[in-house]
mmCIF file of C-alpha atoms in Angstrom:
data_model
loop_
_atom_site.group_PDB
_atom_site.id
_atom_site.type_symbol
_atom_site.label_atom_id
_atom_site.label_comp_id
_atom_site.label_asym_id
_atom_site.label_seq_id
_atom_site.Cartn_x
_atom_site.Cartn_y
_atom_site.Cartn_z
ATOM 1 C CA MET W 1212 -13.499 1.897 13.120
ATOM 2 C CA GLY W 1213 -11.374 -0.202 15.388
ATOM 3 C CA GLU W 1214 -7.998 0.269 16.902
ATOM 4 C CA GLN W 1215 -5.033 1.642 14.951
ATOM 5 C CA ARG W 1216 -2.148 -0.844 14.870
ATOM 6 C CA ALA W 1217 1.489 0.000 14.340
ATOM 7 C CA THR W 1218 3.083 -1.119 11.088
ATOM 8 C CA LEU W 1219 5.545 -3.983 11.446
ATOM 9 C CA PHE W 1220 8.841 -3.239 9.631
ATOM 10 C CA PRO W 1221 11.832 -5.606 9.337
ATOM 11 C CA GLN W 1222 14.900 -4.417 11.262
ATOM 12 C CA GLU W 1223 16.896 -3.774 8.063
ATOM 13 C CA ILE W 1224 14.262 -1.243 6.921
ATOM 14 C CA ILE W 1225 14.284 0.482 10.312
ATOM 15 C CA ASP W 1226 18.094 0.668 10.150
ATOM 16 C CA GLN W 1227 18.113 1.937 6.545
ATOM 17 C CA TRP W 1228 15.779 4.849 7.322
ATOM 18 C CA ALA W 1229 16.930 5.504 10.938
ATOM 19 C CA GLY W 1230 19.211 8.473 10.242
ATOM 20 C CA LEU W 1231 16.397 10.563 8.765
ATOM 21 C CA GLY W 1232 14.451 10.936 12.021
ATOM 22 C CA LEU W 1233 11.122 10.072 10.412
ATOM 23 C CA ASP W 1234 7.990 8.348 11.636
ATOM 24 C CA LEU W 1235 8.092 5.352 9.275
ATOM 25 C CA GLY W 1236 4.481 4.410 10.036
ATOM 26 C CA ALA W 1237 3.322 7.854 8.912
ATOM 27 C CA LEU W 1238 5.636 7.971 5.878
ATOM 28 C CA PHE W 1239 4.612 4.519 4.667
ATOM 29 C CA SER W 1240 0.871 4.943 5.097
ATOM 30 C CA ALA W 1241 -2.069 5.860 2.912
ATOM 31 C CA GLY W 1242 -1.902 9.504 4.037
ATOM 32 C CA HIS W 1243 -5.016 11.620 4.564
ATOM 33 C CA LEU W 1244 -7.096 9.667 2.050
ATOM 34 C CA GLY W 1245 -6.198 6.400 3.740
ATOM 35 C CA THR W 1246 -7.084 7.836 7.133
ATOM 36 C CA ARG W 1247 -10.542 8.811 5.849
ATOM 37 C CA MET W 1248 -10.969 5.302 4.456
ATOM 38 C CA SER W 1249 -9.496 3.590 7.571
ATOM 39 C CA VAL W 1250 -6.696 1.907 5.598
ATOM 40 C CA GLN W 1251 -4.107 0.317 7.883
ATOM 41 C CA VAL W 1252 -0.711 -0.889 6.700
ATOM 42 C CA LEU W 1253 0.073 -3.826 8.991
ATOM 43 C CA GLU W 1254 3.331 -5.188 7.550
ATOM 44 C CA ALA W 1255 5.777 -3.434 5.265
ATOM 45 C CA ALA W 1256 8.872 -4.882 3.610
ATOM 46 C CA PRO W 1257 9.991 -4.659 -0.037
ATOM 47 C CA GLU W 1258 8.963 -8.323 -0.532
ATOM 48 C CA ARG W 1259 5.501 -8.181 1.086
ATOM 49 C CA ILE W 1260 3.151 -5.439 2.194
ATOM 50 C CA VAL W 1261 -0.096 -6.234 4.014
ATOM 51 C CA GLY W 1262 -2.939 -3.852 4.773
ATOM 52 C CA THR W 1263 -6.617 -3.812 5.635
ATOM 53 C CA MET W 1264 -9.596 -1.601 4.973
ATOM 54 C CA PRO W 1265 -13.182 -1.837 6.247
ATOM 55 C CA VAL W 1266 -15.964 -2.267 3.734
ATOM 56 C CA GLU W 1267 -18.249 -0.094 5.860
ATOM 57 C CA GLY W 1268 -17.849 3.545 4.876
ATOM 58 C CA ASN W 1269 -16.204 2.594 1.565
ATOM 59 C CA THR W 1270 -19.206 1.415 -0.418
ATOM 60 C CA GLN W 1271 -20.995 2.492 -3.582
ATOM 61 C CA PRO W 1272 -24.786 3.133 -3.754
ATOM 62 C CA TYR W 1273 -25.621 -0.610 -3.988
ATOM 63 C CA GLY W 1274 -23.912 -1.260 -0.655
ATOM 64 C CA LEU W 1275 -20.917 -3.050 -2.195
ATOM 65 C CA LEU W 1276 -17.266 -2.195 -1.640
ATOM 66 C CA HIS W 1277 -16.485 0.633 -4.067
ATOM 67 C CA GLY W 1278 -14.023 -0.347 -6.798
ATOM 68 C CA GLY W 1279 -12.204 2.932 -6.228
ATOM 69 C CA ALA W 1280 -11.716 1.975 -2.581
ATOM 70 C CA SER W 1281 -10.057 -1.256 -3.687
ATOM 71 C CA ALA W 1282 -7.859 0.822 -5.987
ATOM 72 C CA VAL W 1283 -6.832 3.072 -3.074
ATOM 73 C CA LEU W 1284 -5.853 0.038 -0.990
ATOM 74 C CA ALA W 1285 -3.935 -1.500 -3.910
ATOM 75 C CA GLU W 1286 -2.087 1.713 -4.800
ATOM 76 C CA THR W 1287 -1.216 2.316 -1.162
ATOM 77 C CA LEU W 1288 0.302 -1.127 -0.644
ATOM 78 C CA GLY W 1289 2.125 -1.208 -3.979
ATOM 79 C CA SER W 1290 3.500 2.298 -3.452
ATOM 80 C CA VAL W 1291 4.788 1.408 0.011
ATOM 81 C CA GLY W 1292 6.570 -1.601 -1.475
ATOM 82 C CA ALA W 1293 8.101 0.482 -4.256
ATOM 83 C CA MET W 1294 9.239 3.147 -1.785
ATOM 84 C CA LEU W 1295 10.835 0.535 0.463
ATOM 85 C CA HIS W 1296 12.510 -1.094 -2.528
ATOM 86 C CA GLY W 1297 13.884 2.259 -3.721
ATOM 87 C CA GLY W 1298 15.103 3.298 -0.292
ATOM 88 C CA PRO W 1299 15.617 6.836 1.030
ATOM 89 C CA THR W 1300 17.243 8.097 -2.194
ATOM 90 C CA LYS W 1301 14.281 7.226 -4.433
ATOM 91 C CA LEU W 1302 10.757 8.574 -4.662
ATOM 92 C CA ALA W 1303 8.068 6.201 -5.943
ATOM 93 C CA VAL W 1304 5.479 7.715 -8.299
ATOM 94 C CA GLY W 1305 2.594 5.586 -9.549
ATOM 95 C CA VAL W 1306 2.353 5.511 -13.343
ATOM 96 C CA ASP W 1307 -0.039 2.606 -13.995
ATOM 97 C CA LEU W 1308 -2.771 0.996 -11.889
ATOM 98 C CA ASN W 1309 -4.947 -1.844 -13.140
ATOM 99 C CA CYS W 1310 -7.735 -3.383 -11.035
ATOM 100 C CA THR W 1311 -9.976 -6.326 -11.850
ATOM 101 C CA HIS W 1312 -12.951 -6.708 -9.516
ATOM 102 C CA HIS W 1313 -14.016 -10.337 -9.057
ATOM 103 C CA ARG W 1314 -16.769 -10.240 -6.447
ATOM 104 C CA GLY W 1315 -18.560 -7.828 -4.188
ATOM 105 C CA ALA W 1316 -18.118 -7.379 -0.456
ATOM 106 C CA ARG W 1317 -20.837 -5.912 1.753
ATOM 107 C CA SER W 1318 -19.289 -6.008 5.223
ATOM 108 C CA GLY W 1319 -16.201 -6.777 7.263
ATOM 109 C CA LEU W 1320 -12.588 -6.065 6.407
ATOM 110 C CA VAL W 1321 -10.773 -6.650 3.161
ATOM 111 C CA THR W 1322 -7.085 -7.485 3.247
ATOM 112 C CA GLY W 1323 -4.575 -6.616 0.555
ATOM 113 C CA VAL W 1324 -1.248 -8.371 0.089
ATOM 114 C CA ALA W 1325 1.240 -6.788 -2.312
ATOM 115 C CA THR W 1326 4.167 -8.777 -3.703
ATOM 116 C CA PRO W 1327 6.744 -7.672 -6.262
ATOM 117 C CA VAL W 1328 6.536 -8.660 -9.913
ATOM 118 C CA HIS W 1329 9.538 -6.509 -10.906
ATOM 119 C CA ARG W 1330 11.994 -4.461 -8.821
ATOM 120 C CA GLY W 1331 14.458 -2.531 -10.940
ATOM 121 C CA ARG W 1332 16.531 0.632 -10.667
ATOM 122 C CA SER W 1333 13.982 2.933 -12.265
ATOM 123 C CA SER W 1334 10.652 1.132 -11.784
ATOM 124 C CA ALA W 1335 8.884 -1.353 -9.551
ATOM 125 C CA THR W 1336 5.710 -3.340 -10.210
ATOM 126 C CA TYR W 1337 3.614 -4.978 -7.500
ATOM 127 C CA GLU W 1338 0.703 -7.382 -7.718
ATOM 128 C CA VAL W 1339 -1.944 -6.872 -5.061
ATOM 129 C CA ALA W 1340 -4.471 -9.545 -4.077
ATOM 130 C CA ILE W 1341 -7.425 -8.179 -2.101
ATOM 131 C CA THR W 1342 -9.517 -10.765 -0.266
ATOM 132 C CA ASP W 1343 -12.562 -10.750 1.999
ATOM 133 C CA GLU W 1344 -12.692 -12.249 5.486
ATOM 134 C CA ASP W 1345 -13.429 -15.679 4.012
ATOM 135 C CA GLY W 1346 -10.239 -15.532 1.939
ATOM 136 C CA LYS W 1347 -12.150 -15.086 -1.329
ATOM 137 C CA ARG W 1348 -10.509 -12.765 -3.830
ATOM 138 C CA VAL W 1349 -12.412 -9.520 -4.272
ATOM 139 C CA CYS W 1350 -9.907 -7.742 -6.515
ATOM 140 C CA SER W 1351 -6.635 -8.371 -8.357
ATOM 141 C CA ALA W 1352 -4.543 -5.286 -8.994
ATOM 142 C CA ARG W 1353 -1.167 -4.380 -10.453
ATOM 143 C CA LEU W 1354 0.684 -1.129 -9.775
ATOM 144 C CA THR W 1355 3.800 0.135 -11.535
ATOM 145 C CA CYS W 1356 5.767 2.965 -9.949
ATOM 146 C CA MET W 1357 8.540 4.999 -11.494
ATOM 147 C CA LEU W 1358 11.484 5.409 -9.095
ATOM 148 C CA ARG W 1359 12.980 8.898 -9.248
ATOM 149 C CA ASP W 1360 16.211 10.018 -7.648
ATOM 150 C CA VAL W 1361 15.614 12.369 -4.742
ATOM 151 C CA ASP W 1362 17.666 13.942 -1.997
ATOM 152 C CA ALA W 1363 16.595 12.524 1.380
ATOM 153 C CA SER W 1364 16.011 16.095 2.625
ATOM 154 C CA VAL W 1365 12.696 16.007 0.691
ATOM 155 C CA TYR W 1366 11.269 13.990 3.602
ATOM 156 C CA HIS W 1367 11.747 16.954 5.951
ATOM 157 C CA ARG W 1368 9.572 19.355 3.969
ATOM 158 C CA GLY W 1369 6.246 20.362 5.503
#
């Protein structure tokens, strides 16, 4: 649905991950599930992650945006933030996701903006505001990720 846009990363993130020879856009994406749901991560920095998802194709039987789709967008954006916060030596693993759905959406794109609530050594929590094209909040979510130590070679596994 629409054209795929490259994720915008700040230069310090590009520099931090440069030696690993990775496609940052692919690493910090929603993966296969996100591709099926047309999730796009537009901006990614530890302080702010922005992404979009179409309502079309992600609805429940009443024609409204599925709450689980909002959860996928929220977990994607919060996880990207936690991974960027942790850097190449940490792996972010979601341990708690809470979503409150405020209103329905029947068409267009929804946009999620994730901002940190807490960024520590072993965990990171992000708040995600998902809004419709009119700027009305559709969902408020909070994701907490555990940050685990990992050797950077894990990123080269197939």
